[in-house]
Short mmCIF file of C-alpha atoms in Angstrom, two decimals:
data_model
loop_
_atom_site.label_atom_id
_atom_site.label_comp_id
_atom_site.label_asym_id
_atom_site.label_seq_id
_atom_site.Cartn_x
_atom_site.Cartn_y
_atom_site.Cartn_z
CA MET A 1 13.14 -7.07 72.58
CA TRP A 2 10.21 -7.62 70.22
CA PRO A 3 7.80 -10.44 70.92
CA ILE A 4 8.29 -13.46 68.64
CA LYS A 5 4.90 -12.78 67.08
CA ASN A 6 5.89 -9.23 66.14
CA ILE A 7 9.25 -10.39 64.76
CA ASN A 8 7.52 -12.98 62.55
CA THR A 9 5.03 -10.39 61.39
CA ALA A 10 7.81 -7.96 60.52
CA ILE A 11 9.76 -10.62 58.65
CA LEU A 12 6.64 -11.64 56.74
CA THR A 13 5.94 -8.01 55.86
CA ILE A 14 9.50 -7.50 54.61
CA MET A 15 9.34 -10.73 52.57
CA LEU A 16 6.02 -9.75 50.98
CA ALA A 17 7.32 -6.28 50.18
CA SER A 18 10.48 -7.74 48.66
CA SER A 19 8.45 -10.19 46.60
CA SER A 20 6.23 -7.36 45.43
CA VAL A 21 9.25 -5.31 44.39
CA MET A 22 10.79 -8.30 42.61
CA LEU A 23 7.55 -9.06 40.78
CA SER A 24 7.15 -5.41 39.92
CA CYS A 25 10.69 -5.28 38.54
CA LYS A 26 10.07 -8.47 36.59
CA ASP A 27 6.83 -7.08 35.12
CA ASN A 28 8.47 -3.75 34.28
CA SER A 29 11.37 -5.56 32.67
CA LYS A 30 8.98 -7.59 30.55
CA GLN A 31 7.02 -4.43 29.74
CA GLU A 32 10.19 -2.60 28.67
CA LYS A 33 11.16 -5.46 26.37
CA ARG A 34 7.95 -5.27 24.40
CA PRO A 35 8.78 -3.22 21.31
CA ASN A 36 7.00 -0.12 20.15
CA ILE A 37 5.60 -0.39 16.63
CA VAL A 38 5.50 2.38 14.02
CA PHE A 39 3.66 1.24 10.90
CA ILE A 40 4.17 3.67 8.01
CA MET A 41 2.12 3.08 4.88
CA SER A 42 1.68 5.21 1.78
CA ASP A 43 -1.01 4.73 -0.83
CA ASP A 44 0.05 3.39 -4.26
CA HIS A 45 3.76 3.94 -3.62
CA ALA A 46 5.61 1.91 -6.27
CA TYR A 47 8.81 0.23 -5.15
CA GLN A 48 10.38 1.68 -8.33
CA ALA A 49 9.96 5.11 -6.72
CA ILE A 50 12.09 4.35 -3.66
CA SER A 51 15.81 4.76 -4.22
CA ALA A 52 16.65 1.87 -1.88
CA TYR A 53 15.18 -0.26 -4.70
CA ASP A 54 16.02 1.87 -7.75
CA ASN A 55 17.26 5.46 -7.93
CA THR A 56 16.38 5.94 -11.60
CA LEU A 57 13.37 8.16 -10.88
CA ILE A 58 13.84 9.71 -7.44
CA ASN A 59 16.04 9.77 -4.37
CA THR A 60 14.27 9.04 -1.08
CA PRO A 61 17.02 9.33 1.54
CA ASN A 62 14.74 9.25 4.56
CA ILE A 63 12.78 6.18 3.53
CA ASP A 64 16.10 4.60 2.56
CA ARG A 65 17.31 5.12 6.14
CA ILE A 66 14.94 2.36 7.24
CA ALA A 67 16.67 -0.08 4.89
CA LYS A 68 20.16 1.12 5.82
CA GLU A 69 19.36 0.64 9.50
CA GLY A 70 17.31 -2.52 8.94
CA MET A 71 16.13 -4.93 6.25
CA LEU A 72 14.98 -4.45 2.65
CA PHE A 73 12.56 -7.05 1.27
CA THR A 74 12.79 -7.51 -2.50
CA ASN A 75 9.93 -10.00 -2.92
CA ALA A 76 7.25 -8.48 -0.69
CA SER A 77 3.79 -8.62 -2.22
CA VAL A 78 0.06 -8.23 -1.62
CA THR A 79 -2.78 -10.74 -1.73
CA ASN A 80 -5.10 -8.48 -3.76
CA SER A 81 -3.74 -5.32 -5.37
CA ILE A 82 -6.40 -2.78 -4.54
CA CYS A 83 -6.55 -0.31 -1.66
CA ALA A 84 -9.28 -1.19 0.85
CA PRO A 85 -8.93 -4.99 0.52
CA SER A 86 -5.18 -4.69 1.06
CA ARG A 87 -5.67 -2.61 4.21
CA ALA A 88 -8.23 -5.07 5.56
CA THR A 89 -5.78 -7.91 4.97
CA ILE A 90 -3.08 -6.06 6.88
CA LEU A 91 -5.38 -5.49 9.86
CA THR A 92 -6.82 -9.01 10.00
CA GLY A 93 -4.04 -11.25 8.72
CA LYS A 94 -6.55 -12.89 6.38
CA HIS A 95 -7.06 -13.16 2.64
CA THR A 96 -9.77 -10.94 1.20
CA HIS A 97 -12.26 -13.74 0.60
CA MET A 98 -12.04 -14.49 4.35
CA HIS A 99 -12.50 -10.98 5.76
CA GLY A 100 -15.06 -10.07 3.08
CA LYS A 101 -13.47 -6.90 1.69
CA VAL A 102 -12.73 -8.31 -1.77
CA ASP A 103 -12.98 -4.92 -3.50
CA ASN A 104 -13.44 -1.25 -2.67
CA VAL A 105 -17.24 -1.59 -2.56
CA PHE A 106 -17.95 -4.82 -0.67
CA PRO A 107 -18.35 -4.13 3.07
CA PHE A 108 -15.73 -5.19 5.59
CA ASP A 109 -17.01 -7.82 8.00
CA THR A 110 -16.74 -5.92 11.28
CA THR A 111 -16.86 -9.12 13.31
CA ASN A 112 -13.24 -9.68 12.27
CA VAL A 113 -10.71 -9.24 15.06
CA THR A 114 -7.81 -6.97 14.08
CA PHE A 115 -4.32 -7.07 15.46
CA PRO A 116 -4.56 -3.49 16.85
CA GLN A 117 -7.46 -4.69 19.03
CA LEU A 118 -5.31 -7.52 20.36
CA LEU A 119 -2.35 -5.24 21.04
CA HIS A 120 -4.61 -2.71 22.74
CA ASP A 121 -6.08 -5.44 24.95
CA ALA A 122 -2.53 -6.52 25.80
CA GLY A 123 -1.65 -3.07 27.14
CA TYR A 124 -0.42 -1.16 24.09
CA GLN A 125 -1.36 2.47 23.59
CA THR A 126 -2.64 2.73 20.02
CA ALA A 127 -3.09 5.64 17.61
CA MET A 128 -3.83 6.11 13.91
CA PHE A 129 -3.28 9.22 11.80
CA GLY A 130 -3.87 9.58 8.06
CA LYS A 131 -5.64 7.48 5.46
CA LEU A 132 -7.45 4.28 6.43
CA HIS A 133 -9.77 4.31 3.36
CA PHE A 134 -12.57 2.20 4.80
CA GLY A 135 -14.60 2.48 7.98
CA ASN A 136 -14.92 5.61 10.07
CA ASN A 137 -14.31 4.01 13.44
CA PRO A 138 -11.20 1.80 13.38
CA LYS A 139 -11.32 -0.76 16.17
CA GLY A 140 -8.59 -1.03 18.77
CA PHE A 141 -7.34 2.57 18.70
CA ASP A 142 -7.22 4.95 21.65
CA GLU A 143 -7.08 7.86 19.24
CA PHE A 144 -7.53 8.33 15.51
CA LYS A 145 -7.66 11.17 13.03
CA ILE A 146 -8.36 9.74 9.59
CA LEU A 147 -9.29 11.07 6.17
CA PRO A 148 -12.80 10.26 4.96
CA ASP A 149 -12.61 7.80 2.06
CA GLN A 150 -9.80 8.99 -0.29
CA GLY A 151 -9.31 12.33 1.46
CA ASP A 152 -7.90 15.49 -0.10
CA TYR A 153 -4.38 16.78 -0.67
CA TYR A 154 -5.27 20.35 0.27
CA ASN A 155 -7.15 21.59 3.34
CA PRO A 156 -8.33 18.07 4.18
CA GLU A 157 -11.16 17.01 6.43
CA PHE A 158 -10.50 14.48 9.18
CA ILE A 159 -12.74 12.08 11.06
CA THR A 160 -11.73 11.78 14.70
CA ASN A 161 -13.06 10.02 17.78
CA LYS A 162 -14.01 13.46 19.07
CA GLY A 163 -15.76 14.77 15.96
CA ASP A 164 -14.89 15.89 12.42
CA THR A 165 -12.55 18.75 11.61
CA THR A 166 -10.93 20.51 8.63
CA ILE A 167 -7.25 21.43 8.81
CA MET A 168 -5.75 23.96 6.43
CA GLY A 169 -2.56 23.06 4.63
CA TYR A 170 -0.98 20.14 2.76
CA VAL A 171 -2.12 16.68 3.78
CA THR A 172 1.29 14.96 4.05
CA ASP A 173 2.60 17.67 6.36
CA ILE A 174 -0.62 17.71 8.39
CA ILE A 175 -0.61 13.95 9.00
CA THR A 176 2.92 14.26 10.35
CA ASP A 177 2.02 17.28 12.49
CA LEU A 178 -0.84 15.30 14.05
CA THR A 179 1.47 12.35 14.69
CA LEU A 180 4.19 14.40 16.37
CA ASP A 181 1.59 16.27 18.42
CA TRP A 182 0.39 12.92 19.76
CA PHE A 183 3.94 11.97 20.69
CA ASP A 184 4.52 15.24 22.49
CA ASN A 185 1.21 15.57 24.29
CA ARG A 186 -0.66 12.30 24.67
CA ARG A 187 1.74 9.38 24.52
CA ASP A 188 1.72 7.36 27.74
CA GLU A 189 5.39 6.74 28.54
CA ASP A 190 4.45 3.85 30.84
CA LYS A 191 3.07 1.81 27.93
CA PRO A 192 4.49 0.47 24.69
CA PHE A 193 2.81 2.08 21.69
CA MET A 194 1.60 1.04 18.29
CA LEU A 195 1.28 3.89 15.81
CA PHE A 196 -0.33 3.79 12.37
CA TYR A 197 1.15 6.67 10.32
CA LEU A 198 -0.70 6.49 6.99
CA HIS A 199 -0.15 8.78 4.01
CA LYS A 200 -2.64 9.64 1.28
CA ALA A 201 0.18 10.29 -1.18
CA PRO A 202 1.03 9.27 -3.82
CA HIS A 203 -2.56 8.27 -4.64
CA ARG A 204 -4.22 9.67 -7.75
CA GLU A 205 -4.66 12.63 -8.67
CA TRP A 206 -1.12 13.44 -7.47
CA LEU A 207 -1.11 17.02 -6.20
CA PRO A 208 2.39 17.93 -4.92
CA ALA A 209 3.12 20.42 -2.16
CA PRO A 210 3.81 23.98 -3.41
CA ARG A 211 7.47 23.74 -2.37
CA HIS A 212 7.91 20.97 -4.95
CA TYR A 213 6.02 22.48 -7.91
CA LYS A 214 8.93 24.20 -9.59
CA GLU A 215 11.55 21.46 -9.07
CA PHE A 216 9.50 18.53 -10.31
CA THR A 217 7.65 20.19 -13.19
CA LYS A 218 11.04 21.09 -14.69
CA LYS A 219 12.33 17.51 -14.59
CA THR A 220 12.42 15.01 -17.45
CA PHE A 221 12.27 11.38 -16.42
CA PRO A 222 13.57 8.32 -18.30
CA GLU A 223 10.88 6.29 -20.00
CA PRO A 224 10.38 2.64 -19.07
CA ALA A 225 11.43 0.18 -21.75
CA THR A 226 7.85 -1.07 -22.11
CA LEU A 227 6.08 2.32 -22.31
CA PHE A 228 4.82 1.48 -25.82
CA ASP A 229 4.01 -2.16 -25.10
CA ASP A 230 1.66 -3.74 -27.65
CA TYR A 231 0.82 -6.68 -25.31
CA LYS A 232 1.89 -9.35 -27.78
CA GLY A 233 2.91 -12.45 -25.90
CA ARG A 234 0.26 -11.83 -23.24
CA GLY A 235 -3.37 -12.86 -22.99
CA THR A 236 -6.72 -11.11 -23.31
CA ALA A 237 -6.57 -9.49 -19.87
CA ALA A 238 -3.53 -7.33 -20.64
CA LYS A 239 -4.95 -6.29 -24.01
CA GLU A 240 -8.34 -5.25 -22.61
CA ALA A 241 -7.33 -3.50 -19.39
CA GLU A 242 -8.28 0.18 -19.32
CA MET A 243 -5.29 1.86 -17.73
CA ASN A 244 -3.15 2.94 -20.63
CA ILE A 245 -1.62 6.36 -19.99
CA ARG A 246 -2.44 7.76 -23.42
CA GLU A 247 -5.94 6.33 -23.74
CA HIS A 248 -7.30 6.25 -20.20
CA MET A 249 -5.43 8.83 -18.11
CA THR A 250 -7.40 12.09 -18.01
CA VAL A 251 -5.64 15.16 -19.32
CA SER A 252 -7.51 17.35 -16.85
CA ALA A 253 -7.67 15.61 -13.45
CA ASP A 254 -4.47 13.64 -13.93
CA ASN A 255 -2.28 15.85 -16.14
CA LYS A 256 -3.59 19.15 -14.70
CA ILE A 257 -4.81 20.84 -17.88
CA TYR A 258 -7.58 23.28 -17.08
CA PRO A 259 -10.92 21.94 -18.37
CA GLU A 260 -11.62 25.00 -20.51
CA ILE A 261 -8.30 24.57 -22.34
CA ALA A 262 -8.81 20.83 -22.83
CA LYS A 263 -12.28 21.45 -24.27
CA GLU A 264 -11.02 24.30 -26.45
CA LEU A 265 -8.44 21.91 -27.91
CA GLY A 266 -11.12 19.30 -28.59
CA ILE A 267 -9.48 16.63 -26.45
CA GLU A 268 -11.76 13.65 -25.98
CA GLU A 269 -11.68 12.54 -22.36
CA PRO A 270 -12.88 9.08 -21.27
CA SER A 271 -15.71 10.87 -19.42
CA GLU A 272 -16.67 14.12 -17.67
CA TRP A 273 -15.14 12.63 -14.52
CA GLY A 274 -11.73 14.17 -15.20
CA TYR A 275 -13.12 17.67 -15.62
CA ASN A 276 -15.28 17.39 -12.51
CA VAL A 277 -12.43 16.09 -10.36
CA PHE A 278 -10.11 18.89 -11.45
CA LYS A 279 -12.74 21.50 -10.62
CA SER A 280 -13.38 19.89 -7.24
CA LYS A 281 -9.71 19.74 -6.22
CA TYR A 282 -8.86 23.20 -7.56
CA GLY A 283 -11.92 24.52 -5.80
CA ARG A 284 -10.52 23.47 -2.42
CA PHE A 285 -7.60 25.87 -2.77
CA THR A 286 -7.52 29.15 -0.90
CA GLU A 287 -6.85 32.20 -3.04
CA ALA A 288 -3.20 32.11 -1.99
CA GLN A 289 -2.94 28.42 -2.90
CA LYS A 290 -4.56 29.08 -6.29
CA ALA A 291 -2.00 31.79 -6.96
CA GLU A 292 0.88 29.41 -6.17
CA TRP A 293 -0.64 26.72 -8.38
CA ASP A 294 -1.41 29.03 -11.30
CA ALA A 295 2.08 30.51 -11.23
CA ILE A 296 3.54 27.11 -12.17
CA TYR A 297 0.72 25.19 -13.85
CA GLY A 298 -0.58 28.15 -15.84
CA PRO A 299 2.53 28.29 -18.05
CA ILE A 300 2.42 24.49 -18.43
CA ASN A 301 -1.11 24.84 -19.77
CA GLU A 302 -0.14 27.63 -22.17
CA GLU A 303 2.80 25.62 -23.53
CA PHE A 304 0.59 22.56 -23.98
CA LYS A 305 -1.98 24.68 -25.80
CA LYS A 306 0.70 25.59 -28.33
CA GLN A 307 2.16 22.10 -28.72
CA TYR A 308 -0.90 19.84 -28.72
CA PRO A 309 -2.21 20.58 -32.26
CA SER A 310 1.02 19.24 -33.79
CA MET A 311 1.52 16.30 -31.40
CA SER A 312 1.51 12.77 -32.78
CA GLU A 313 -0.06 9.95 -30.72
CA GLU A 314 3.45 9.00 -29.63
CA ASP A 315 4.27 12.58 -28.66
CA PHE A 316 1.07 12.80 -26.62
CA MET A 317 1.90 9.57 -24.79
CA ARG A 318 5.35 10.88 -23.93
CA TRP A 319 3.96 14.23 -22.77
CA LYS A 320 1.36 12.54 -20.55
CA TYR A 321 3.98 10.22 -19.07
CA GLN A 322 6.21 13.15 -18.10
CA ARG A 323 3.30 15.07 -16.55
CA TYR A 324 2.33 11.93 -14.64
CA MET A 325 5.83 11.38 -13.28
CA GLN A 326 6.37 15.02 -12.38
CA ASP A 327 3.31 15.12 -10.13
CA TYR A 328 3.42 11.55 -8.82
CA LEU A 329 7.06 11.82 -7.79
CA GLY A 330 6.50 15.34 -6.49
CA THR A 331 4.04 13.97 -3.93
CA ILE A 332 6.60 11.35 -2.87
CA ALA A 333 9.17 14.05 -2.17
CA ALA A 334 6.89 15.34 0.60
CA VAL A 335 6.34 11.83 1.95
CA ASP A 336 10.09 11.28 2.18
CA GLU A 337 10.65 14.60 3.94
CA ASN A 338 7.97 13.82 6.49
CA VAL A 339 9.19 10.28 7.12
CA GLY A 340 12.48 12.00 7.93
CA ARG A 341 10.72 14.22 10.46
CA LEU A 342 9.29 11.19 12.22
CA MET A 343 12.55 9.23 12.12
CA ASP A 344 14.43 12.21 13.56
CA TYR A 345 11.88 12.49 16.35
CA LEU A 346 12.33 8.85 17.31
CA ASP A 347 16.12 9.25 17.33
CA GLU A 348 16.11 12.51 19.27
CA ASN A 349 13.75 11.18 21.93
CA GLY A 350 15.49 7.88 22.59
CA LEU A 351 12.74 5.78 21.02
CA SER A 352 14.54 4.20 18.08
CA GLU A 353 16.34 1.34 19.79
CA ASN A 354 13.24 -0.57 20.92
CA THR A 355 10.88 0.46 18.11
CA ILE A 356 9.96 -1.58 15.06
CA VAL A 357 9.62 0.80 12.11
CA VAL A 358 7.94 -0.50 8.96
CA TYR A 359 7.60 1.33 5.65
CA THR A 360 5.31 -0.16 3.03
CA SER A 361 2.52 0.62 0.58
CA ASP A 362 -0.95 -0.87 0.26
CA GLN A 363 0.22 -2.27 -3.11
CA GLY A 364 2.53 -1.57 -6.01
CA PHE A 365 1.81 0.77 -8.92
CA TYR A 366 2.58 1.10 -12.62
CA LEU A 367 4.83 4.00 -13.52
CA GLY A 368 4.46 3.65 -17.26
CA GLU A 369 5.59 0.03 -17.45
CA HIS A 370 3.51 -1.69 -20.16
CA GLY A 371 2.11 1.76 -20.89
CA TRP A 372 0.05 1.62 -17.69
CA PHE A 373 -0.80 3.49 -14.53
CA ASP A 374 -2.77 2.03 -11.58
CA LYS A 375 -2.37 -1.54 -10.21
CA ARG A 376 -4.72 -4.65 -9.85
CA PHE A 377 -2.75 -7.22 -11.85
CA ILE A 378 -0.65 -10.09 -10.51
CA TYR A 379 2.17 -8.70 -12.67
CA ASP A 380 5.13 -7.45 -10.65
CA GLU A 381 4.75 -3.67 -10.67
CA SER A 382 1.28 -4.09 -9.19
CA PHE A 383 1.72 -7.24 -7.12
CA LYS A 384 5.03 -6.36 -5.47
CA THR A 385 5.11 -3.73 -2.76
CA PRO A 386 7.93 -1.93 -0.98
CA LEU A 387 8.79 -3.31 2.45
CA LEU A 388 11.53 -1.90 4.65
CA ILE A 389 11.77 -2.80 8.36
CA LYS A 390 14.15 -1.63 11.07
CA TRP A 391 14.40 -2.90 14.64
CA PRO A 392 17.90 -2.33 16.05
CA GLU A 393 17.50 -4.95 18.79
CA LYS A 394 16.77 -7.71 16.25
CA ILE A 395 17.57 -6.79 12.64
CA GLU A 396 21.07 -6.53 11.22
CA ALA A 397 21.53 -3.11 9.63
CA GLY A 398 21.77 -3.08 5.85
CA SER A 399 20.41 -6.61 5.42
CA LYS A 400 18.39 -7.75 2.42
CA ASN A 401 15.83 -10.52 2.04
CA ASN A 402 14.60 -12.12 -1.18
CA VAL A 403 12.00 -14.64 0.06
CA MET A 404 8.28 -14.45 -0.72
CA VAL A 405 6.48 -12.46 1.99
CA GLN A 406 3.08 -10.74 1.94
CA ASN A 407 1.03 -8.07 3.65
CA LEU A 408 -0.86 -11.09 5.00
CA ASP A 409 2.09 -11.62 7.38
CA PHE A 410 2.16 -8.28 9.19
CA ALA A 411 -0.47 -9.05 11.82
CA GLN A 412 1.17 -12.22 13.09
CA THR A 413 4.61 -10.59 12.99
CA PHE A 414 3.55 -7.72 15.23
CA LEU A 415 1.68 -10.02 17.60
CA GLU A 416 4.66 -12.33 18.01
CA ALA A 417 6.98 -9.38 18.54
CA ALA A 418 4.67 -8.15 21.31
CA ASP A 419 4.35 -11.66 22.83
CA VAL A 420 0.62 -11.77 22.06
CA LYS A 421 -0.94 -14.99 20.82
CA ALA A 422 -2.38 -14.76 17.29
CA PRO A 423 -5.90 -16.06 16.65
CA ALA A 424 -6.04 -19.45 14.98
CA ASP A 425 -7.93 -18.07 11.95
CA MET A 426 -5.13 -15.70 10.89
CA GLN A 427 -3.57 -16.97 7.67
CA GLY A 428 -0.17 -15.32 7.47
CA GLU A 429 3.22 -16.30 8.80
CA SER A 430 5.25 -14.30 11.27
CA LEU A 431 8.33 -12.66 9.73
CA MET A 432 10.22 -12.97 13.03
CA PRO A 433 12.57 -15.74 11.82
CA LEU A 434 13.61 -13.53 8.90
CA LEU A 435 14.00 -10.44 11.07
CA GLU A 436 16.15 -12.38 13.54
CA GLY A 437 18.43 -13.77 10.83
CA GLN A 438 17.06 -17.32 10.85
CA PRO A 439 15.86 -17.81 7.24
CA GLU A 440 16.19 -21.60 7.61
CA LYS A 441 13.01 -21.48 9.73
CA TRP A 442 11.05 -19.93 6.85
CA THR A 443 9.33 -22.65 4.82
CA ARG A 444 7.00 -20.84 2.41
CA GLU A 445 7.72 -21.55 -1.25
CA GLY A 446 5.01 -19.51 -2.92
CA VAL A 447 2.30 -16.96 -2.21
CA TYR A 448 -1.35 -16.80 -3.26
CA TYR A 449 -3.04 -13.91 -5.05
CA HIS A 450 -6.68 -13.24 -5.99
CA TYR A 451 -8.21 -10.17 -7.68
CA TYR A 452 -12.01 -9.72 -7.92
CA GLU A 453 -13.08 -6.24 -9.05
CA TYR A 454 -14.39 -6.97 -12.56
CA PRO A 455 -16.33 -5.43 -14.19
CA GLY A 456 -15.03 -2.27 -12.55
CA PHE A 457 -12.59 0.60 -12.79
CA HIS A 458 -9.78 -0.15 -15.26
CA MET A 459 -11.46 -3.42 -16.31
CA VAL A 460 -8.78 -5.79 -15.07
CA LYS A 461 -10.22 -9.28 -15.30
CA ARG A 462 -10.72 -11.58 -12.32
CA HIS A 463 -7.75 -13.82 -11.67
CA TYR A 464 -5.92 -15.83 -9.05
CA GLY A 465 -2.49 -17.39 -9.02
CA ILE A 466 0.65 -18.56 -7.31
CA VAL A 467 3.99 -16.75 -7.32
CA THR A 468 7.33 -18.27 -6.36
CA GLU A 469 10.79 -16.77 -6.57
CA ASP A 470 11.19 -18.36 -10.02
CA TYR A 471 7.73 -18.47 -11.62
CA LYS A 472 4.29 -16.93 -11.74
CA LEU A 473 1.17 -18.89 -12.74
CA ALA A 474 -2.16 -17.07 -13.09
CA HIS A 475 -5.66 -18.13 -14.08
CA PHE A 476 -7.92 -15.44 -15.59
CA TYR A 477 -11.55 -16.49 -15.28
CA TYR A 478 -15.24 -15.51 -15.41
CA ASP A 479 -15.67 -14.11 -18.94
CA ILE A 480 -12.50 -15.82 -20.19
CA ASP A 481 -10.62 -18.98 -19.24
CA GLU A 482 -6.92 -18.30 -19.80
CA TRP A 483 -3.74 -19.31 -18.03
CA GLU A 484 -0.48 -17.40 -18.03
CA LEU A 485 2.98 -18.49 -16.88
CA TYR A 486 6.00 -16.21 -16.54
CA ASP A 487 9.60 -17.14 -15.90
CA ARG A 488 10.53 -14.47 -13.37
CA LYS A 489 14.27 -14.98 -13.72
CA LYS A 490 14.53 -15.14 -17.53
CA ASP A 491 11.69 -12.69 -18.27
CA PRO A 492 11.64 -10.11 -15.43
CA MET A 493 9.52 -7.67 -17.47
CA GLU A 494 6.88 -10.38 -17.94
CA MET A 495 6.58 -9.97 -21.69
CA ASN A 496 6.15 -13.61 -22.72
CA ASN A 497 3.49 -16.00 -21.51
CA VAL A 498 5.15 -19.44 -21.70
CA TYR A 499 2.17 -21.45 -20.45
CA ASP A 500 1.88 -23.34 -23.75
CA ASP A 501 5.63 -23.72 -24.25
CA PRO A 502 6.50 -27.48 -24.12
CA ALA A 503 9.71 -26.63 -22.27
CA TYR A 504 7.62 -25.49 -19.29
CA GLU A 505 5.15 -28.40 -19.27
CA LYS A 506 6.60 -29.84 -16.05
CA VAL A 507 6.65 -26.41 -14.38
CA VAL A 508 2.98 -25.87 -15.23
CA LYS A 509 2.01 -29.24 -13.79
CA GLU A 510 3.92 -28.66 -10.55
CA LEU A 511 2.62 -25.12 -10.08
CA LYS A 512 -0.97 -26.12 -10.72
CA GLU A 513 -0.69 -28.73 -8.00
CA LYS A 514 0.83 -26.20 -5.60
CA LEU A 515 -1.86 -23.68 -6.50
CA LYS A 516 -4.55 -26.26 -5.79
CA LYS A 517 -3.03 -26.87 -2.35
CA LEU A 518 -2.83 -23.14 -1.61
CA ARG A 519 -6.49 -22.70 -2.52
CA LEU A 520 -7.36 -25.43 -0.02
CA LYS A 521 -5.00 -24.05 2.63
CA TYR A 522 -6.49 -20.56 2.44
CA LYS A 523 -10.07 -21.89 2.07
CA ASP A 524 -10.63 -20.41 -1.38
CA SER A 525 -12.58 -22.32 -4.02
CA GLU A 526 -14.56 -22.22 -7.25
CA GLU A 527 -17.71 -22.06 -5.11
CA LEU A 528 -16.45 -18.84 -3.52
CA ASP A 529 -15.52 -17.48 -6.96
CA GLN A 530 -19.13 -18.00 -8.03
CA HIS A 531 -20.40 -16.54 -4.75
CA PHE A 532 -18.65 -13.22 -5.39
CA ILE A 533 -19.70 -13.21 -9.06
CA GLN A 534 -23.30 -13.62 -7.88
CA LYS A 535 -22.81 -10.69 -5.50
CA TYR A 536 -21.86 -8.56 -8.51
CA LYS A 537 -25.02 -9.70 -10.26
CA ASP A 538 -27.08 -8.87 -7.18
CA ARG A 539 -25.61 -5.35 -7.22
CA GLY A 540 -26.44 -4.93 -10.92
CA ILE A 541 -22.79 -4.63 -11.92
CA ILE A 542 -23.01 -7.82 -13.97
CA LYS A 543 -26.19 -7.67 -16.02
CA SER A 544 -26.01 -10.96 -17.91
CA ASP A 545 -24.45 -14.39 -17.74
CA LEU A 546 -21.27 -14.81 -19.74
#
């Protein structure tokens, strides 16, 4: 028989071991329940160019899969419709005046804490591949391979945490190759992961993959009803913006007419920029890539050379619109194919069930509506952004949500999903109640928007506003002082400013009060408006008081 002392010691040892196993199982169980996160974002991808929203222009079956297996948001929007500020808002969960990146030039305040940092500190393995657009050293990532600034469609350079490299091929395919390589070779299966999978496409100047040249350049796309908008019923800002397809889109860089042909035809470009960009992008091609390009775009140039002398202004607008759509949508075809590659990988490797998959864009984009391309305005095509989310453990497949959500909300959503406490200075609201089918817990009635980059590219005036499901109230300021109100239900194309209509007097009063409260809530103010105007003066962008 064992001595009593030895028996007690043995029992204690067994109890401690059992406790350790139980704790270990409990920890592992908790670890397993934390979802993986795949955040997919394209650049300037209009919701009108996703068939889950509207199949008029293109079919995107792979992106649509996210909606079919999850939730489609119809009123998702941004806080500031311009690339780098939008991305900074996503990372920080703060409005642009709070994180400092109010435009593409102002520096990002690197003292901001980003949600990837918090997830990384909480035990997530983190990786980023593709286009970040600001900063060369994203915080909180174990591994990154990102494009410098805008990046290139062909034979792109990448900044990595192990040095810079150039990879031959087409950027959308390459970003996916890098992502799948990480999954196969460096993913830690003992940790949940958070992956940023970020596409350059369909950002300007819209260079499709060779496999899509022939198909898309042969297509004719329906024109939007407002292609020839004359901006009556709107204010000064819409009339003075410089993003009309006929007047401001370059025939060379954007429509792919060789500079020598454009000059031979006497086409007046807005500047030499278009010619220089075309030469730069074409110059990146290998000889084989040039041959593929010339085989398709050469005949387009020759046909244009014949037609242009007899084109009316209206004909030219229609021609430019078709060229725009052919290339823009051609780049999206490659995005959709590659999203399919990633989705298939998740399915085939048993990762789909406990993975949140998000597809979005850094903002909306004009596809000829109001005669425009680009973004920046609070008007819907710019302000609204696609948002599709799947998470089989939480989200009912095929569900749809119409409430007002923003890119401001992503950070807190991911943190709550991962059971990580969000910092008190984040300004969004977690989407978890909506994802879990509890919309009654969602209390937001309207969202806040503020655009700053004026004077600047496309000359869209400074403005801020509030948007609800029913109305949109905006204040354009600095060199003008104009208010605009749109009835989103009765006037979905936003053609008639009803701010001065007596029938909407009560609506204006109520929205102004709500807007005032939102400005206070998000710590925005007239003093901050003047602060950023002064910054433009300090940089020499504004040369006189107006």
